[in-house]
Amino acid sequence: MKKISKFVTVIFFTAMCAACQNTQKTHPVPPKIVPAVEIKRPETPKHVLGIIGAVEPIYMLPMKTPFAARIDTGAENSSLDVDNMKTFERDGEKWVSFDLANRQGGERHHFEKKILKFVTITRIHKSEKRPSVMMDVNFGGQIIKARFSLADREKFEYQALVGRNILTGRAIVDTALSNTLR
């Protein structure tokens, strides 16, 4: 009896499947051609200055002689050694006057600049607030407006420190090199 029941079930399902069969002729559908999508990759910085060294010349405009600057990829902003720094107010805004003297060439220049903000530099023994100003510089033949914090860097070997605010997108640093820029 079980065999007959299985046989009838198989015949029933076979008949049902045959009844559902499509008798119309079908034509193969060609695959849709989808145009290729161009993937735009983010632009890579051009590094117009190429590979530079750990110490490079920088011109603090309008001065004519370069300063030897320490290249510091760990510093967010650049820093500059100044003398006779005095803050004052002009038209309700904070300004600073200072002298910049090139230790190597002897050239001196007096500047008066609007203070952008005060930055706090934290050292092991103490914290120090420094004024930050915009300076025009010539770095590797490029004229750049860049922010510099002003400080007494007399104890440091280099009067200028060039940070990432100038380096980013312009140069790659190889600390084994020096004075690659003119």
PDB file of C-alpha atoms in Angstrom:
ATOM      1  CA  MET A   1       0.000   0.000   0.000  1.00  0.00           C
ATOM      2  CA  LYS A   2       2.861   2.317   0.830  1.00  0.00           C
ATOM      3  CA  LYS A   3       4.398   1.661  -2.553  1.00  0.00           C
ATOM      4  CA  ILE A   4       1.193   2.541  -4.359  1.00  0.00           C
ATOM      5  CA  SER A   5       0.830   5.725  -2.332  1.00  0.00           C
ATOM      6  CA  LYS A   6       4.374   6.823  -3.191  1.00  0.00           C
ATOM      7  CA  PHE A   7       3.832   5.949  -6.837  1.00  0.00           C
ATOM      8  CA  VAL A   8       0.624   8.000  -7.024  1.00  0.00           C
ATOM      9  CA  THR A   9       2.316  10.959  -5.307  1.00  0.00           C
ATOM     10  CA  VAL A  10       5.215  10.915  -7.768  1.00  0.00           C
ATOM     11  CA  ILE A  11       2.878  10.745 -10.770  1.00  0.00           C
ATOM     12  CA  PHE A  12       0.741  13.542  -9.341  1.00  0.00           C
ATOM     13  CA  PHE A  13       3.729  15.895  -8.890  1.00  0.00           C
ATOM     14  CA  THR A  14       5.097  15.014 -12.317  1.00  0.00           C
ATOM     15  CA  ALA A  15       1.747  15.836 -13.916  1.00  0.00           C
ATOM     16  CA  MET A  16       1.542  19.113 -12.027  1.00  0.00           C
ATOM     17  CA  CYS A  17       5.014  20.157 -13.125  1.00  0.00           C
ATOM     18  CA  ALA A  18       4.257  19.234 -16.740  1.00  0.00           C
ATOM     19  CA  ALA A  19       1.054  21.297 -16.652  1.00  0.00           C
ATOM     20  CA  CYS A  20       2.985  24.328 -15.471  1.00  0.00           C
ATOM     21  CA  GLN A  21       5.546  24.022 -18.240  1.00  0.00           C
ATOM     22  CA  ASN A  22       5.714  27.068 -20.528  1.00  0.00           C
ATOM     23  CA  THR A  23       4.995  26.106 -24.115  1.00  0.00           C
ATOM     24  CA  GLN A  24       5.870  29.493 -25.580  1.00  0.00           C
ATOM     25  CA  LYS A  25       9.180  29.857 -27.311  1.00  0.00           C
ATOM     26  CA  THR A  26      11.492  32.205 -25.424  1.00  0.00           C
ATOM     27  CA  HIS A  27      14.170  34.280 -26.975  1.00  0.00           C
ATOM     28  CA  PRO A  28      17.410  34.720 -25.052  1.00  0.00           C
ATOM     29  CA  VAL A  29      17.640  38.182 -23.496  1.00  0.00           C
ATOM     30  CA  PRO A  30      20.935  39.879 -24.283  1.00  0.00           C
ATOM     31  CA  PRO A  31      22.802  41.061 -21.202  1.00  0.00           C
ATOM     32  CA  LYS A  32      22.457  44.752 -20.388  1.00  0.00           C
ATOM     33  CA  ILE A  33      25.561  46.753 -21.091  1.00  0.00           C
ATOM     34  CA  VAL A  34      26.244  49.077 -18.195  1.00  0.00           C
ATOM     35  CA  PRO A  35      28.754  51.853 -18.852  1.00  0.00           C
ATOM     36  CA  ALA A  36      31.861  51.728 -16.682  1.00  0.00           C
ATOM     37  CA  VAL A  37      31.891  54.158 -13.800  1.00  0.00           C
ATOM     38  CA  GLU A  38      35.081  56.144 -13.431  1.00  0.00           C
ATOM     39  CA  ILE A  39      36.347  55.988  -9.876  1.00  0.00           C
ATOM     40  CA  LYS A  40      37.871  59.264  -8.781  1.00  0.00           C
ATOM     41  CA  ARG A  41      40.759  58.768  -6.439  1.00  0.00           C
ATOM     42  CA  PRO A  42      41.593  61.487  -3.938  1.00  0.00           C
ATOM     43  CA  GLU A  43      44.315  63.795  -5.163  1.00  0.00           C
ATOM     44  CA  THR A  44      47.725  63.065  -3.760  1.00  0.00           C
ATOM     45  CA  PRO A  45      49.631  66.129  -2.592  1.00  0.00           C
ATOM     46  CA  LYS A  46      52.148  67.146  -5.205  1.00  0.00           C
ATOM     47  CA  HIS A  47      55.056  67.830  -2.820  1.00  0.00           C
ATOM     48  CA  VAL A  48      56.363  70.583  -5.065  1.00  0.00           C
ATOM     49  CA  LEU A  49      59.560  70.919  -3.034  1.00  0.00           C
ATOM     50  CA  GLY A  50      60.337  67.206  -3.265  1.00  0.00           C
ATOM     51  CA  ILE A  51      62.510  65.650  -0.581  1.00  0.00           C
ATOM     52  CA  ILE A  52      64.093  68.150   1.794  1.00  0.00           C
ATOM     53  CA  GLY A  53      66.495  67.782   4.687  1.00  0.00           C
ATOM     54  CA  ALA A  54      66.473  68.318   8.451  1.00  0.00           C
ATOM     55  CA  VAL A  55      67.880  71.860   8.101  1.00  0.00           C
ATOM     56  CA  GLU A  56      66.863  74.158   5.236  1.00  0.00           C
ATOM     57  CA  PRO A  57      67.124  77.891   4.435  1.00  0.00           C
ATOM     58  CA  ILE A  58      64.052  80.087   4.876  1.00  0.00           C
ATOM     59  CA  TYR A  59      63.760  83.769   3.974  1.00  0.00           C
ATOM     60  CA  MET A  60      61.658  85.945   6.288  1.00  0.00           C
ATOM     61  CA  LEU A  61      60.443  88.574   3.832  1.00  0.00           C
ATOM     62  CA  PRO A  62      61.399  91.339   3.171  1.00  0.00           C
ATOM     63  CA  MET A  63      64.797  90.266   4.549  1.00  0.00           C
ATOM     64  CA  LYS A  64      67.412  89.276   1.960  1.00  0.00           C
ATOM     65  CA  THR A  65      69.524  86.736   3.877  1.00  0.00           C
ATOM     66  CA  PRO A  66      68.223  83.266   4.712  1.00  0.00           C
ATOM     67  CA  PHE A  67      67.821  81.785   8.176  1.00  0.00           C
ATOM     68  CA  ALA A  68      68.888  78.200   8.789  1.00  0.00           C
ATOM     69  CA  ALA A  69      65.649  76.545   9.894  1.00  0.00           C
ATOM     70  CA  ARG A  70      65.199  73.248  11.715  1.00  0.00           C
ATOM     71  CA  ILE A  71      62.561  71.181   9.897  1.00  0.00           C
ATOM     72  CA  ASP A  72      60.252  69.683  12.540  1.00  0.00           C
ATOM     73  CA  THR A  73      57.486  67.356  11.334  1.00  0.00           C
ATOM     74  CA  GLY A  74      56.418  66.927  14.964  1.00  0.00           C
ATOM     75  CA  ALA A  75      55.554  70.614  15.353  1.00  0.00           C
ATOM     76  CA  GLU A  76      52.125  71.688  14.156  1.00  0.00           C
ATOM     77  CA  ASN A  77      53.184  75.310  13.671  1.00  0.00           C
ATOM     78  CA  SER A  78      56.389  77.142  12.917  1.00  0.00           C
ATOM     79  CA  SER A  79      58.345  79.236  15.412  1.00  0.00           C
ATOM     80  CA  LEU A  80      60.720  82.184  15.143  1.00  0.00           C
ATOM     81  CA  ASP A  81      63.403  83.710  17.386  1.00  0.00           C
ATOM     82  CA  VAL A  82      62.747  87.436  17.946  1.00  0.00           C
ATOM     83  CA  ASP A  83      64.211  90.254  20.040  1.00  0.00           C
ATOM     84  CA  ASN A  84      62.590  93.244  21.789  1.00  0.00           C
ATOM     85  CA  MET A  85      59.094  91.764  21.628  1.00  0.00           C
ATOM     86  CA  LYS A  86      56.382  94.123  22.919  1.00  0.00           C
ATOM     87  CA  THR A  87      52.627  93.638  22.724  1.00  0.00           C
ATOM     88  CA  PHE A  88      50.377  96.667  22.257  1.00  0.00           C
ATOM     89  CA  GLU A  89      46.862  97.578  21.192  1.00  0.00           C
ATOM     90  CA  ARG A  90      45.952  99.164  17.865  1.00  0.00           C
ATOM     91  CA  ASP A  91      42.348  99.942  16.884  1.00  0.00           C
ATOM     92  CA  GLY A  92      41.070  97.660  19.643  1.00  0.00           C
ATOM     93  CA  GLU A  93      43.165  94.689  18.486  1.00  0.00           C
ATOM     94  CA  LYS A  94      46.280  93.100  19.974  1.00  0.00           C
ATOM     95  CA  TRP A  95      49.501  93.633  18.028  1.00  0.00           C
ATOM     96  CA  VAL A  96      53.155  92.831  18.615  1.00  0.00           C
ATOM     97  CA  SER A  97      56.327  94.644  17.610  1.00  0.00           C
ATOM     98  CA  PHE A  98      59.610  92.781  17.416  1.00  0.00           C
ATOM     99  CA  ASP A  99      63.050  92.779  15.859  1.00  0.00           C
ATOM    100  CA  LEU A 100      64.331  89.939  13.767  1.00  0.00           C
ATOM    101  CA  ALA A 101      68.113  89.659  13.532  1.00  0.00           C
ATOM    102  CA  ASN A 102      69.816  87.055  11.399  1.00  0.00           C
ATOM    103  CA  ARG A 103      72.629  85.674  13.572  1.00  0.00           C
ATOM    104  CA  GLN A 104      74.587  84.447  10.551  1.00  0.00           C
ATOM    105  CA  GLY A 105      74.264  87.397   8.171  1.00  0.00           C
ATOM    106  CA  GLY A 106      73.757  90.218  10.681  1.00  0.00           C
ATOM    107  CA  GLU A 107      70.731  91.630   8.813  1.00  0.00           C
ATOM    108  CA  ARG A 108      68.042  93.171  11.095  1.00  0.00           C
ATOM    109  CA  HIS A 109      64.441  94.136  10.458  1.00  0.00           C
ATOM    110  CA  HIS A 110      61.685  95.596  12.664  1.00  0.00           C
ATOM    111  CA  PHE A 111      58.164  94.161  12.335  1.00  0.00           C
ATOM    112  CA  GLU A 112      54.733  95.128  13.653  1.00  0.00           C
ATOM    113  CA  LYS A 113      52.150  92.371  13.227  1.00  0.00           C
ATOM    114  CA  LYS A 114      48.588  91.734  14.324  1.00  0.00           C
ATOM    115  CA  ILE A 115      48.422  88.866  16.836  1.00  0.00           C
ATOM    116  CA  LEU A 116      46.284  86.007  15.511  1.00  0.00           C
ATOM    117  CA  LYS A 117      46.139  84.241  18.858  1.00  0.00           C
ATOM    118  CA  PHE A 118      48.287  83.235  21.788  1.00  0.00           C
ATOM    119  CA  VAL A 119      49.566  79.660  21.773  1.00  0.00           C
ATOM    120  CA  THR A 120      50.570  77.793  24.908  1.00  0.00           C
ATOM    121  CA  ILE A 121      53.822  75.869  24.667  1.00  0.00           C
ATOM    122  CA  THR A 122      54.198  73.280  27.415  1.00  0.00           C
ATOM    123  CA  ARG A 123      57.692  72.304  28.477  1.00  0.00           C
ATOM    124  CA  ILE A 124      58.808  69.941  31.234  1.00  0.00           C
ATOM    125  CA  HIS A 125      59.381  72.710  33.779  1.00  0.00           C
ATOM    126  CA  LYS A 126      56.893  75.398  32.716  1.00  0.00           C
ATOM    127  CA  SER A 127      54.255  76.529  30.246  1.00  0.00           C
ATOM    128  CA  GLU A 128      54.697  79.606  28.103  1.00  0.00           C
ATOM    129  CA  LYS A 129      52.183  81.745  26.169  1.00  0.00           C
ATOM    130  CA  ARG A 130      53.494  83.027  22.854  1.00  0.00           C
ATOM    131  CA  PRO A 131      51.935  85.400  20.331  1.00  0.00           C
ATOM    132  CA  SER A 132      51.260  83.909  16.924  1.00  0.00           C
ATOM    133  CA  VAL A 133      51.456  86.068  13.764  1.00  0.00           C
ATOM    134  CA  MET A 134      51.309  85.670   9.981  1.00  0.00           C
ATOM    135  CA  MET A 135      54.648  86.067   8.223  1.00  0.00           C
ATOM    136  CA  ASP A 136      55.538  86.161   4.535  1.00  0.00           C
ATOM    137  CA  VAL A 137      58.327  83.695   3.813  1.00  0.00           C
ATOM    138  CA  ASN A 138      60.227  82.355   0.846  1.00  0.00           C
ATOM    139  CA  PHE A 139      60.713  78.627   1.315  1.00  0.00           C
ATOM    140  CA  GLY A 140      62.237  76.713  -1.576  1.00  0.00           C
ATOM    141  CA  GLY A 141      61.311  79.452  -4.037  1.00  0.00           C
ATOM    142  CA  GLN A 142      57.667  79.504  -2.922  1.00  0.00           C
ATOM    143  CA  ILE A 143      56.260  82.667  -1.353  1.00  0.00           C
ATOM    144  CA  ILE A 144      54.056  81.517   1.525  1.00  0.00           C
ATOM    145  CA  LYS A 145      51.969  83.264   4.192  1.00  0.00           C
ATOM    146  CA  ALA A 146      52.427  81.147   7.299  1.00  0.00           C
ATOM    147  CA  ARG A 147      51.703  81.367  11.004  1.00  0.00           C
ATOM    148  CA  PHE A 148      54.693  81.604  13.345  1.00  0.00           C
ATOM    149  CA  SER A 149      54.781  81.708  17.118  1.00  0.00           C
ATOM    150  CA  LEU A 150      57.277  84.284  18.389  1.00  0.00           C
ATOM    151  CA  ALA A 151      59.740  83.382  21.117  1.00  0.00           C
ATOM    152  CA  ASP A 152      63.198  83.888  22.482  1.00  0.00           C
ATOM    153  CA  ARG A 153      65.012  80.982  20.785  1.00  0.00           C
ATOM    154  CA  GLU A 154      68.473  82.337  21.625  1.00  0.00           C
ATOM    155  CA  LYS A 155      69.350  79.104  23.438  1.00  0.00           C
ATOM    156  CA  PHE A 156      68.439  77.057  20.389  1.00  0.00           C
ATOM    157  CA  GLU A 157      70.880  76.400  17.565  1.00  0.00           C
ATOM    158  CA  TYR A 158      68.368  77.402  14.882  1.00  0.00           C
ATOM    159  CA  GLN A 159      66.471  80.703  14.859  1.00  0.00           C
ATOM    160  CA  ALA A 160      63.534  79.308  12.916  1.00  0.00           C
ATOM    161  CA  LEU A 161      61.594  76.101  13.236  1.00  0.00           C
ATOM    162  CA  VAL A 162      59.484  75.036  10.243  1.00  0.00           C
ATOM    163  CA  GLY A 163      56.455  72.970  11.228  1.00  0.00           C
ATOM    164  CA  ARG A 164      53.692  71.074   9.451  1.00  0.00           C
ATOM    165  CA  ASN A 165      51.758  74.271   8.650  1.00  0.00           C
ATOM    166  CA  ILE A 166      54.409  74.945   5.979  1.00  0.00           C
ATOM    167  CA  LEU A 167      55.478  71.373   5.143  1.00  0.00           C
ATOM    168  CA  THR A 168      52.122  69.654   4.531  1.00  0.00           C
ATOM    169  CA  GLY A 169      51.599  69.004   0.830  1.00  0.00           C
ATOM    170  CA  ARG A 170      54.852  70.742  -0.078  1.00  0.00           C
ATOM    171  CA  ALA A 171      57.701  68.498   1.019  1.00  0.00           C
ATOM    172  CA  ILE A 172      58.806  65.096   2.217  1.00  0.00           C
ATOM    173  CA  VAL A 173      61.523  65.172   4.882  1.00  0.00           C
ATOM    174  CA  ASP A 174      64.620  62.959   4.915  1.00  0.00           C
ATOM    175  CA  THR A 175      66.578  63.748   8.074  1.00  0.00           C
ATOM    176  CA  ALA A 176      69.774  62.352   6.529  1.00  0.00           C
ATOM    177  CA  LEU A 177      69.812  65.343   4.161  1.00  0.00           C
ATOM    178  CA  SER A 178      70.477  69.052   4.722  1.00  0.00           C
ATOM    179  CA  ASN A 179      70.320  72.261   2.677  1.00  0.00           C
ATOM    180  CA  THR A 180      68.616  70.795  -0.386  1.00  0.00           C
ATOM    181  CA  LEU A 181      66.723  74.051  -1.089  1.00  0.00           C
ATOM    182  CA  ARG A 182      68.180  77.248  -2.518  1.00  0.00           C
TER     183      ARG A 182
END
